[in-house]
CSV table of C-alpha atoms and ligand atoms in Angstrom, one decimal:
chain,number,residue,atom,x,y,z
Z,1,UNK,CA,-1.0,18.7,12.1
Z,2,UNK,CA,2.6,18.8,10.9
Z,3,UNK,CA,5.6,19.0,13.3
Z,4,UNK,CA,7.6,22.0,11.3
Z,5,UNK,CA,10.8,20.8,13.8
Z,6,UNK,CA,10.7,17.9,11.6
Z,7,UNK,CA,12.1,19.6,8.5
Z,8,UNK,CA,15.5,20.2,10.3
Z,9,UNK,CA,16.3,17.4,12.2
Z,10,UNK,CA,19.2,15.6,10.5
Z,11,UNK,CA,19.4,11.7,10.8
Z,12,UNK,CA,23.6,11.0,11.9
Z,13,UNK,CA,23.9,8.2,9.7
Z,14,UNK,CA,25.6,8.1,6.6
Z,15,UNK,CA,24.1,4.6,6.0
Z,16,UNK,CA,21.2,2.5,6.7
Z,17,UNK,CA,22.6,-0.7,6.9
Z,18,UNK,CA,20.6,-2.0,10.1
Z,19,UNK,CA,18.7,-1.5,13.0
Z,20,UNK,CA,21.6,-2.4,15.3
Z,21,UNK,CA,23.1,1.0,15.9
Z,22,UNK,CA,20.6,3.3,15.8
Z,23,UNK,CA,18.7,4.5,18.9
Z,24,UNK,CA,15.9,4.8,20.1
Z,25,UNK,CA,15.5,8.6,19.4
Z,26,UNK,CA,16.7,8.1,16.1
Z,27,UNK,CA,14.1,5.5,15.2
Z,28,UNK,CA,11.5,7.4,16.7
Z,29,UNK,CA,12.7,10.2,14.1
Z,30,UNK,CA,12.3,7.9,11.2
Z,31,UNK,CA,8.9,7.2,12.6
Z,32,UNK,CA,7.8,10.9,13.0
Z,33,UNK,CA,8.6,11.6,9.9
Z,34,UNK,CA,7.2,9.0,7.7
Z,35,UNK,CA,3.8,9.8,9.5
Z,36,UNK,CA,3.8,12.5,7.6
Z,37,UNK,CA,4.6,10.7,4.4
Z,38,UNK,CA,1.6,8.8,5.0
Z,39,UNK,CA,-0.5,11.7,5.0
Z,40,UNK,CA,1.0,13.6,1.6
Z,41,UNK,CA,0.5,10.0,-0.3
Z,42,UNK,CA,-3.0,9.8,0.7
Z,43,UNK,CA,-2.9,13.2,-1.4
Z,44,UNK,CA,-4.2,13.4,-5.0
Z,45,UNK,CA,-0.8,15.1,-5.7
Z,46,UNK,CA,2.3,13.0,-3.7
Z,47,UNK,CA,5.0,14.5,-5.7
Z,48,UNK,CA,7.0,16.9,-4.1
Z,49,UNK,CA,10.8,18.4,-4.8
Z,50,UNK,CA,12.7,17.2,-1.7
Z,51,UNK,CA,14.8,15.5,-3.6
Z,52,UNK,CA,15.0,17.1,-6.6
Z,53,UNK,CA,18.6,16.8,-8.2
Z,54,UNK,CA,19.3,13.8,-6.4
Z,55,UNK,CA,20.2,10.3,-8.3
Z,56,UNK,CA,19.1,7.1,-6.4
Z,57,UNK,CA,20.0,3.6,-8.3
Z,58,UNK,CA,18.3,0.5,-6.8
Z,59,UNK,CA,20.5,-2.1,-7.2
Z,60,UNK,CA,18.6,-5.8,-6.7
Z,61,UNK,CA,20.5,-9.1,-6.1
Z,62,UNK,CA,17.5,-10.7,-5.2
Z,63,UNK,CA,13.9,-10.5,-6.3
Z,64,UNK,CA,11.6,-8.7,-4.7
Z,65,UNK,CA,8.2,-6.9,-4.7
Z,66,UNK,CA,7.2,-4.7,-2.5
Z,67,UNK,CA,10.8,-3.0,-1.1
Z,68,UNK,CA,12.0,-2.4,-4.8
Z,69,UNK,CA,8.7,-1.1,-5.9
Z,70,UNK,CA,8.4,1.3,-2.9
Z,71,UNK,CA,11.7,2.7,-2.9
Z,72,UNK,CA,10.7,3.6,-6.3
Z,73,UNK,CA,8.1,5.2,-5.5
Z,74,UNK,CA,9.3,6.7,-2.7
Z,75,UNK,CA,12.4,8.5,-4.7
Z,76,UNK,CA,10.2,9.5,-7.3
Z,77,UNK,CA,7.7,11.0,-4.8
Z,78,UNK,CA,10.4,12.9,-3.5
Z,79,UNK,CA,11.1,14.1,-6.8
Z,80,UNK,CA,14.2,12.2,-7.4
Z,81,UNK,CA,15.6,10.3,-10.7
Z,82,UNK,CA,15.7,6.5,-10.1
Z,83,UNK,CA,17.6,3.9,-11.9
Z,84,UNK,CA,16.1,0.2,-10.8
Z,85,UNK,CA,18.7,-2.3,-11.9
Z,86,UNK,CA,18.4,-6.2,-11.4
Z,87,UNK,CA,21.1,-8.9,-11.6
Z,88,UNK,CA,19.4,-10.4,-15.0
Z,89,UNK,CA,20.1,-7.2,-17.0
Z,90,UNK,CA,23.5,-6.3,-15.6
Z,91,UNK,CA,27.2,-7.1,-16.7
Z,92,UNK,CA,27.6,-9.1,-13.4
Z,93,UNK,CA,26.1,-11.8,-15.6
Z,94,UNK,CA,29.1,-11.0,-17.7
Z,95,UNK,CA,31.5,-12.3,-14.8
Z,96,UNK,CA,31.5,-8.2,-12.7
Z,97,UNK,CA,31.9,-9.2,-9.3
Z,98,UNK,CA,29.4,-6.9,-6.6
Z,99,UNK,CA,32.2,-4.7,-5.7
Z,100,UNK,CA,33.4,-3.9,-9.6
Z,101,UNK,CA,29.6,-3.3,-9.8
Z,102,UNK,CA,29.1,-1.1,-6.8
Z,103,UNK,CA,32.3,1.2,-7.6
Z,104,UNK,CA,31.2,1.3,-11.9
Z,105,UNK,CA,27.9,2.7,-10.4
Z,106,UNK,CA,29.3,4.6,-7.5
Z,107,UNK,CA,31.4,6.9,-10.5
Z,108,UNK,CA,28.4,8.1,-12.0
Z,109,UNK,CA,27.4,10.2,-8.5
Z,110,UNK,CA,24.8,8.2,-7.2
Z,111,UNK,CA,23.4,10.2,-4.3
Z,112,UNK,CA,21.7,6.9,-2.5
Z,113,UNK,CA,22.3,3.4,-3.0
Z,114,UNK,CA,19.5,0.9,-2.4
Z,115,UNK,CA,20.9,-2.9,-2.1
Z,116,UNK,CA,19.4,-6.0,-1.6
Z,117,UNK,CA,21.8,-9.2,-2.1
Z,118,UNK,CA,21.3,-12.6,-0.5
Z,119,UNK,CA,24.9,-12.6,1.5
Z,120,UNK,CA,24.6,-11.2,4.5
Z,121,UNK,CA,26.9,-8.6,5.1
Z,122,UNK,CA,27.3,-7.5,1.6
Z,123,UNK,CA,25.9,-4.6,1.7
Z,124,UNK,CA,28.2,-3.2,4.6
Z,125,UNK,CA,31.0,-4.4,2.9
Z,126,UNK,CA,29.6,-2.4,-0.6
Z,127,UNK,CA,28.6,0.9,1.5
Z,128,UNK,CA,32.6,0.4,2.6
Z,129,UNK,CA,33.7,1.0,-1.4
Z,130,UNK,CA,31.4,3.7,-2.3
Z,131,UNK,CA,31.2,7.5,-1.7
Z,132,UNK,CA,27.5,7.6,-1.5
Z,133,UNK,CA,25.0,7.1,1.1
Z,134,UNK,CA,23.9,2.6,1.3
Z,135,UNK,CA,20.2,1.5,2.3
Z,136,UNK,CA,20.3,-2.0,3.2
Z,137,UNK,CA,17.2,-3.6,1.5
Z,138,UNK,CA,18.0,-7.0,2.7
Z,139,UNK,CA,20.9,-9.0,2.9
Z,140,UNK,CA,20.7,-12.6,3.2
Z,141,UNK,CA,19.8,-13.5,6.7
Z,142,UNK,CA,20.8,-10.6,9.1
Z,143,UNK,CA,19.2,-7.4,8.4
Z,144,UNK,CA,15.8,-5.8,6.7
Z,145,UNK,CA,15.8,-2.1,8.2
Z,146,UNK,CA,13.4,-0.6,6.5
Z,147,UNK,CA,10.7,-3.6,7.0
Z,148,UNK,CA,11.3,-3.2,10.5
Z,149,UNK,CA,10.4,0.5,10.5
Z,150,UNK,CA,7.5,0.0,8.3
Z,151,UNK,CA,6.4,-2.7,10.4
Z,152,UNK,CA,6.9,-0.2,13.7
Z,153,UNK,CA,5.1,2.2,11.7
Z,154,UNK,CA,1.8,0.0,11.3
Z,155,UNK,CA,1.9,-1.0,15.5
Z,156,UNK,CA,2.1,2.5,16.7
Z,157,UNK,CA,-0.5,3.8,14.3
Z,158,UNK,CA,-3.0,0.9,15.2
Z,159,UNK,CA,-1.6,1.0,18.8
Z,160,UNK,CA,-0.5,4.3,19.5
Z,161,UNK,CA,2.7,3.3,21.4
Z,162,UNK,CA,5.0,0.7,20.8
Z,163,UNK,CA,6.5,0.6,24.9
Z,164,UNK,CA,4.8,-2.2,26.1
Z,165,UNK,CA,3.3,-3.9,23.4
Z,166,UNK,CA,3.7,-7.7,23.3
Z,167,UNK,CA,4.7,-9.2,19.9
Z,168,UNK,CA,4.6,-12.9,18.6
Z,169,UNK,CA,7.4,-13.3,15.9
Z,170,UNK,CA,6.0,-17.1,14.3
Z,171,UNK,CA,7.6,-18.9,11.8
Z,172,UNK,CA,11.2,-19.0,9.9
Z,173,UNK,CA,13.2,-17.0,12.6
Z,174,UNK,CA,16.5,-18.7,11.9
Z,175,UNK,CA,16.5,-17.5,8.1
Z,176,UNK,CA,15.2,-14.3,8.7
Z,177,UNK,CA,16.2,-10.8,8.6
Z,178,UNK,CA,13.0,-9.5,9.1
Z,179,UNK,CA,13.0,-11.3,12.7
Z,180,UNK,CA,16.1,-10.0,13.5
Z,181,UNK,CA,15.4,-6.5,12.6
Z,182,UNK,CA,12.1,-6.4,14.3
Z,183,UNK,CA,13.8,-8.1,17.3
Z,184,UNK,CA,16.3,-5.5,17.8
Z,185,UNK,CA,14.0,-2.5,16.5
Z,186,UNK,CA,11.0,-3.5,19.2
Z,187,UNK,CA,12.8,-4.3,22.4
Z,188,UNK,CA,14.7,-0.4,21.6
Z,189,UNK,CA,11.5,1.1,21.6
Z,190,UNK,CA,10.2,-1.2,24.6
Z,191,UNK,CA,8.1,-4.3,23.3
Z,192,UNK,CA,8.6,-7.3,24.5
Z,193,UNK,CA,9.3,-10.1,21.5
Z,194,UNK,CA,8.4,-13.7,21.6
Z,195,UNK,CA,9.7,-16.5,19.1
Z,196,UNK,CA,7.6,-18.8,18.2
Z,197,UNK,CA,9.0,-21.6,15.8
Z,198,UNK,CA,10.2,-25.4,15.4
Z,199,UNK,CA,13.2,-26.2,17.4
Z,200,UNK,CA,14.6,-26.7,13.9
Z,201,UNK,CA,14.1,-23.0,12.9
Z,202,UNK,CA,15.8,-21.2,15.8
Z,203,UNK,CA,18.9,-19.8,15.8
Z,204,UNK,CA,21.3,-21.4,18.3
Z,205,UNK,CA,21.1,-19.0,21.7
Z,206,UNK,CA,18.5,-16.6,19.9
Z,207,UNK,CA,17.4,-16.3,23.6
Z,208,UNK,CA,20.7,-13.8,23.8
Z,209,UNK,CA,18.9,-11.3,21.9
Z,210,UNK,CA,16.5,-11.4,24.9
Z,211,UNK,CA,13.3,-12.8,23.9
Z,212,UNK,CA,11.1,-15.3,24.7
Z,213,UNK,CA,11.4,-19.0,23.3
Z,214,UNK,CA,8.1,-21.4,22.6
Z,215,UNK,CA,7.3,-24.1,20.7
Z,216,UNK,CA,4.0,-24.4,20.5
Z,217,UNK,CA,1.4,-21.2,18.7
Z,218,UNK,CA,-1.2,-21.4,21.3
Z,219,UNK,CA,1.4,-21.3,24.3
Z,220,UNK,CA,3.4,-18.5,22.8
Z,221,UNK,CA,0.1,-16.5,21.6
Z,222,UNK,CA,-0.9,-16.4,24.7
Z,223,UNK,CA,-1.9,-12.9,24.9
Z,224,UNK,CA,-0.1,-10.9,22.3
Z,225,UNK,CA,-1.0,-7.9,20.9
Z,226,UNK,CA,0.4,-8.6,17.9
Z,227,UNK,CA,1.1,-11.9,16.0
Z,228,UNK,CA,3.5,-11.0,13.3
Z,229,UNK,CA,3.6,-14.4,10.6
Z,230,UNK,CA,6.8,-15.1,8.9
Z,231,UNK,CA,7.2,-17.2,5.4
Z,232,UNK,CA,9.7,-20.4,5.2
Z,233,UNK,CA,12.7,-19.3,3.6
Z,234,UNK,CA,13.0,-22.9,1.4
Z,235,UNK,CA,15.3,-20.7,-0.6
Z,236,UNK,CA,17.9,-20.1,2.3
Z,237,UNK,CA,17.5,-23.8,3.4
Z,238,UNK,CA,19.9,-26.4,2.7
Z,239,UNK,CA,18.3,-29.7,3.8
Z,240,UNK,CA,15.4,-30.8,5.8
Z,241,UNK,CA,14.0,-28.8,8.4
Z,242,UNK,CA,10.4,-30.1,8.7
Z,243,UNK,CA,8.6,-33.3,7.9
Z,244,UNK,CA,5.6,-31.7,5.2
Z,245,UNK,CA,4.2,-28.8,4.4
Z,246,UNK,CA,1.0,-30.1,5.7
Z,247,UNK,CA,2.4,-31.0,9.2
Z,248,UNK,CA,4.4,-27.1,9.3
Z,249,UNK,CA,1.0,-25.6,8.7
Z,250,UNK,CA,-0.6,-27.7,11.3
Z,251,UNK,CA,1.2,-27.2,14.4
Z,252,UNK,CA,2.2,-23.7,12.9
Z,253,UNK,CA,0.5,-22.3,10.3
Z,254,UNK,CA,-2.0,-19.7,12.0
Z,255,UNK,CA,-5.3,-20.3,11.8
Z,256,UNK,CA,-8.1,-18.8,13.8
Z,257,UNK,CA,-8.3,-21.7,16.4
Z,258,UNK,CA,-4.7,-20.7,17.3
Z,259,UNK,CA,-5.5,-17.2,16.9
Z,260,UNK,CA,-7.9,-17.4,19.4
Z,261,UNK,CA,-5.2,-17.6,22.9
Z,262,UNK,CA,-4.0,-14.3,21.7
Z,263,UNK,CA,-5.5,-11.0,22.7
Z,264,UNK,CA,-9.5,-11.0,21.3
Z,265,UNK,CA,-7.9,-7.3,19.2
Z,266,UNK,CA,-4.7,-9.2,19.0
Z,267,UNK,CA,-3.5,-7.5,14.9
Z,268,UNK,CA,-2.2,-9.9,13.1
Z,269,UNK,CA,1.0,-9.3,10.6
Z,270,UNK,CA,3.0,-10.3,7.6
Z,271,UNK,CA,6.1,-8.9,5.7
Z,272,UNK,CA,4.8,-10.9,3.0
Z,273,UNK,CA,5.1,-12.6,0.5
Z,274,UNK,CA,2.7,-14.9,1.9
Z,275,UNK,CA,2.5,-18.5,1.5
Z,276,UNK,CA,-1.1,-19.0,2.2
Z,277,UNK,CA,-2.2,-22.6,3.7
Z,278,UNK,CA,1.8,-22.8,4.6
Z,279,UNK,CA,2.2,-20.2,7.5
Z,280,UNK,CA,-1.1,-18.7,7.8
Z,281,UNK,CA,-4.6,-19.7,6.5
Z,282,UNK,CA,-6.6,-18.0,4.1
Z,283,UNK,CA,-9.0,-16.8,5.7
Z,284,UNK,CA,-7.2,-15.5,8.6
Z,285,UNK,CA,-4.9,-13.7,5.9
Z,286,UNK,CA,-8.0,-12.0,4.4
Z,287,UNK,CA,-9.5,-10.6,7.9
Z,288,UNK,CA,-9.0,-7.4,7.6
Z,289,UNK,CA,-10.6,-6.5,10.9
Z,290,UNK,CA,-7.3,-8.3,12.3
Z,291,UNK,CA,-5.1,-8.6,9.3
Z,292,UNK,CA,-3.0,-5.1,8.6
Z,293,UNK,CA,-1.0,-7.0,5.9
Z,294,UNK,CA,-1.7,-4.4,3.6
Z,295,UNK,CA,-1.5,-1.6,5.6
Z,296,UNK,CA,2.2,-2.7,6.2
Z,297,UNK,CA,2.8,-2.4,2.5
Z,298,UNK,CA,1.5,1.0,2.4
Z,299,UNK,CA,3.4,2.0,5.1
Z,300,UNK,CA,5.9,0.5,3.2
Z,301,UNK,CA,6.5,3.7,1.0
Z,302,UNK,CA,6.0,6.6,3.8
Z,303,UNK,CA,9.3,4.9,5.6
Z,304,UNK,CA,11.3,4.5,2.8
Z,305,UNK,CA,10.7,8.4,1.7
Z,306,UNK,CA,11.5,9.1,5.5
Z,307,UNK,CA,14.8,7.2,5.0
Z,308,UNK,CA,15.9,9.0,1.4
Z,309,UNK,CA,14.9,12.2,3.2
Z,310,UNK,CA,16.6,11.9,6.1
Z,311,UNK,CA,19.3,10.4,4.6
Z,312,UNK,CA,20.0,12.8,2.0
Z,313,UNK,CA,19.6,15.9,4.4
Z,314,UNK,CA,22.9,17.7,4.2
Z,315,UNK,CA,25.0,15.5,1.7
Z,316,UNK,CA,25.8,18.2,-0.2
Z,317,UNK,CA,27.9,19.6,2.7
Z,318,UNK,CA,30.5,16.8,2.9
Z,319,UNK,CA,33.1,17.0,0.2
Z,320,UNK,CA,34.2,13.6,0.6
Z,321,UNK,CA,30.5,12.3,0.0
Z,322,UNK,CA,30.3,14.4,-3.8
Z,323,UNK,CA,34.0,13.5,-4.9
Z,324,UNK,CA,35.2,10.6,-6.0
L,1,CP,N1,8.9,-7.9,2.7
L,1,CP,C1,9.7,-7.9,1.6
L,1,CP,O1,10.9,-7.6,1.7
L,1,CP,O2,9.0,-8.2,0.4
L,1,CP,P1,9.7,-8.2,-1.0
L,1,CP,O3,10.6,-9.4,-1.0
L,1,CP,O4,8.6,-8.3,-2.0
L,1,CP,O5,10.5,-6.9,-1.2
């Protein structure tokens, strides 16, 4: 049944620009709400007019699938108009720098800003310049909000509680934003996190953030409730940080003989893209009485539309956010 308190609850952000900051009220908010997302885009008709009037420009530094293509539908399923706008057909292939490009945008009254760029930090530093309300889609290595919700989303769904769940995060954690995200987002609501990753792939003292350090799958899956997959970033790497592809996916590619120490119901996830035969096998992938991978895209597009809402609730009562 809906929660009608819903509809009034106002989320004290002006930006979304990371996990670290909010609380754990607040994320619970963002949660409540795109549960019932997930409900009115099961509908035959998803469209409604909660964001009729608004503007939302998705502006794309890097590529991407799933985040771009949600938040699209997400603002048009809200009944907003969006502009999707990627590096390769913009004038910052003309020489514009980010911020030139943020502020020529910014004057035509965007009401939401959606930014993925491969710096981390850039999109803090953009949300600084403009006038209108910043989503962080990714930047670089330090922050994926929204994947961290929609991932929170898919556990407490399947789970029905994230407080005391026990999470394997495998993989990549040193390049990834989706780690950090999901590291901060989950111990706030009161998992406990594991790392599981070549020595190589760790950031230096990750064990500050407070979660557990192995290096070996079957030691760290030891069991978890949830083993959460993450792809090699070769595009954030600058040298060598394994020996082969083949030896990676052996001592940490999941397959089910690793599979098996965790928990026999143990779900098993990915923010995808996958690299299959790299960080998890095949079949294990296409087990979809373990694998929720695409249930996290799906939930994908409920928490984005919970994030333009809430967002967007009340900008039209702050002078400063309409004028430029
Ligand atoms: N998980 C994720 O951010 O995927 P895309 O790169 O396809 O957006």
């Amino acid at each position: 049944m809906a929660d009608d308190s819903l509809d009034t609850k106002r989320f004290p952000h002006r930006h979304l620009l990371g996990i670290e900051g909010l609380s754990r009220d607040e994320i619970a908010l963002l949660l409540d709400v795109s549960d019932t997302y997930v409900d009115q885009n099961r509908q035959v008709d998803k469209k409604v007019s909660t964001l009729r009037g608004r503007t939302i420009i998705n502006l794309f530094f890097e590529n991407s699938t799933r985040t771009r293509t949600s938040f699209e539908l997400a603002g048009k399923r809200l009944g907003a108009d969006v502009i999707n706008m990627s590096v390769s057909d913009s004038a910052i292939k003309k020489g514009e720098t980010l911020i030139d490009t943020a502020m020529t945008l910014n004057a035509m009254h965007p009401d939401v800003l959606v930014v993925r760029h491969s710096n981390s930090g850039a999109v803090q530093l953009l949300s600084e310049k403009v006038n209108c309300a910043v989503v962080n889609a990714g930047d670089g290595s330090h922050e994926h909000p929204t994947q961290a919700l929609l991932d929170a989303l898919t556990m407490r769904r399947r789970r029905g509680n994230i407080e005391g769940l026990l999470v394997a995060i495998c993989g990549d954690i040193l390049h990834s934003r989706v780690a950090r995200s999901n590291i901060l987002l989950l111990q706030t609501m009161g998992a406990r996190v594991r790392v599981i990753a070549p020595r190589t792939l760790l950031p230096t003292a990750i064990e500050n953030l407070g979660v557990e350090v192995f290096h070996d799958m079957k030691v760290g899956l030891k069991d978890c409730d949830i083993v959460m997959m993450l792809r090699l970033q070769t595009e954030r790497m600058h040298g060598s940080f394994f020996p082969s592809v083949r030896e990676y996916f052996h001592f940490f590619g999941l397959d089910y003989d690793k599979l098996s120490a965790a928990k026999p119901d143990a779900l098993i996830m990915h923010p995808g893209p996958s690299n299959r035969g790299v960080e998890i096998d095949s079949e294990v992938a296409d087990d979809y009485s373990r694998s929720v991978i695409h249930e996290q895209v799906e939930m994908g597009v409920a928490v984005r539309m919970a994030c333009l809402d809430l967002m967007t609730r009340g900008i039209g009562d702050d002078p400063d956010q309409r004028n430029l």
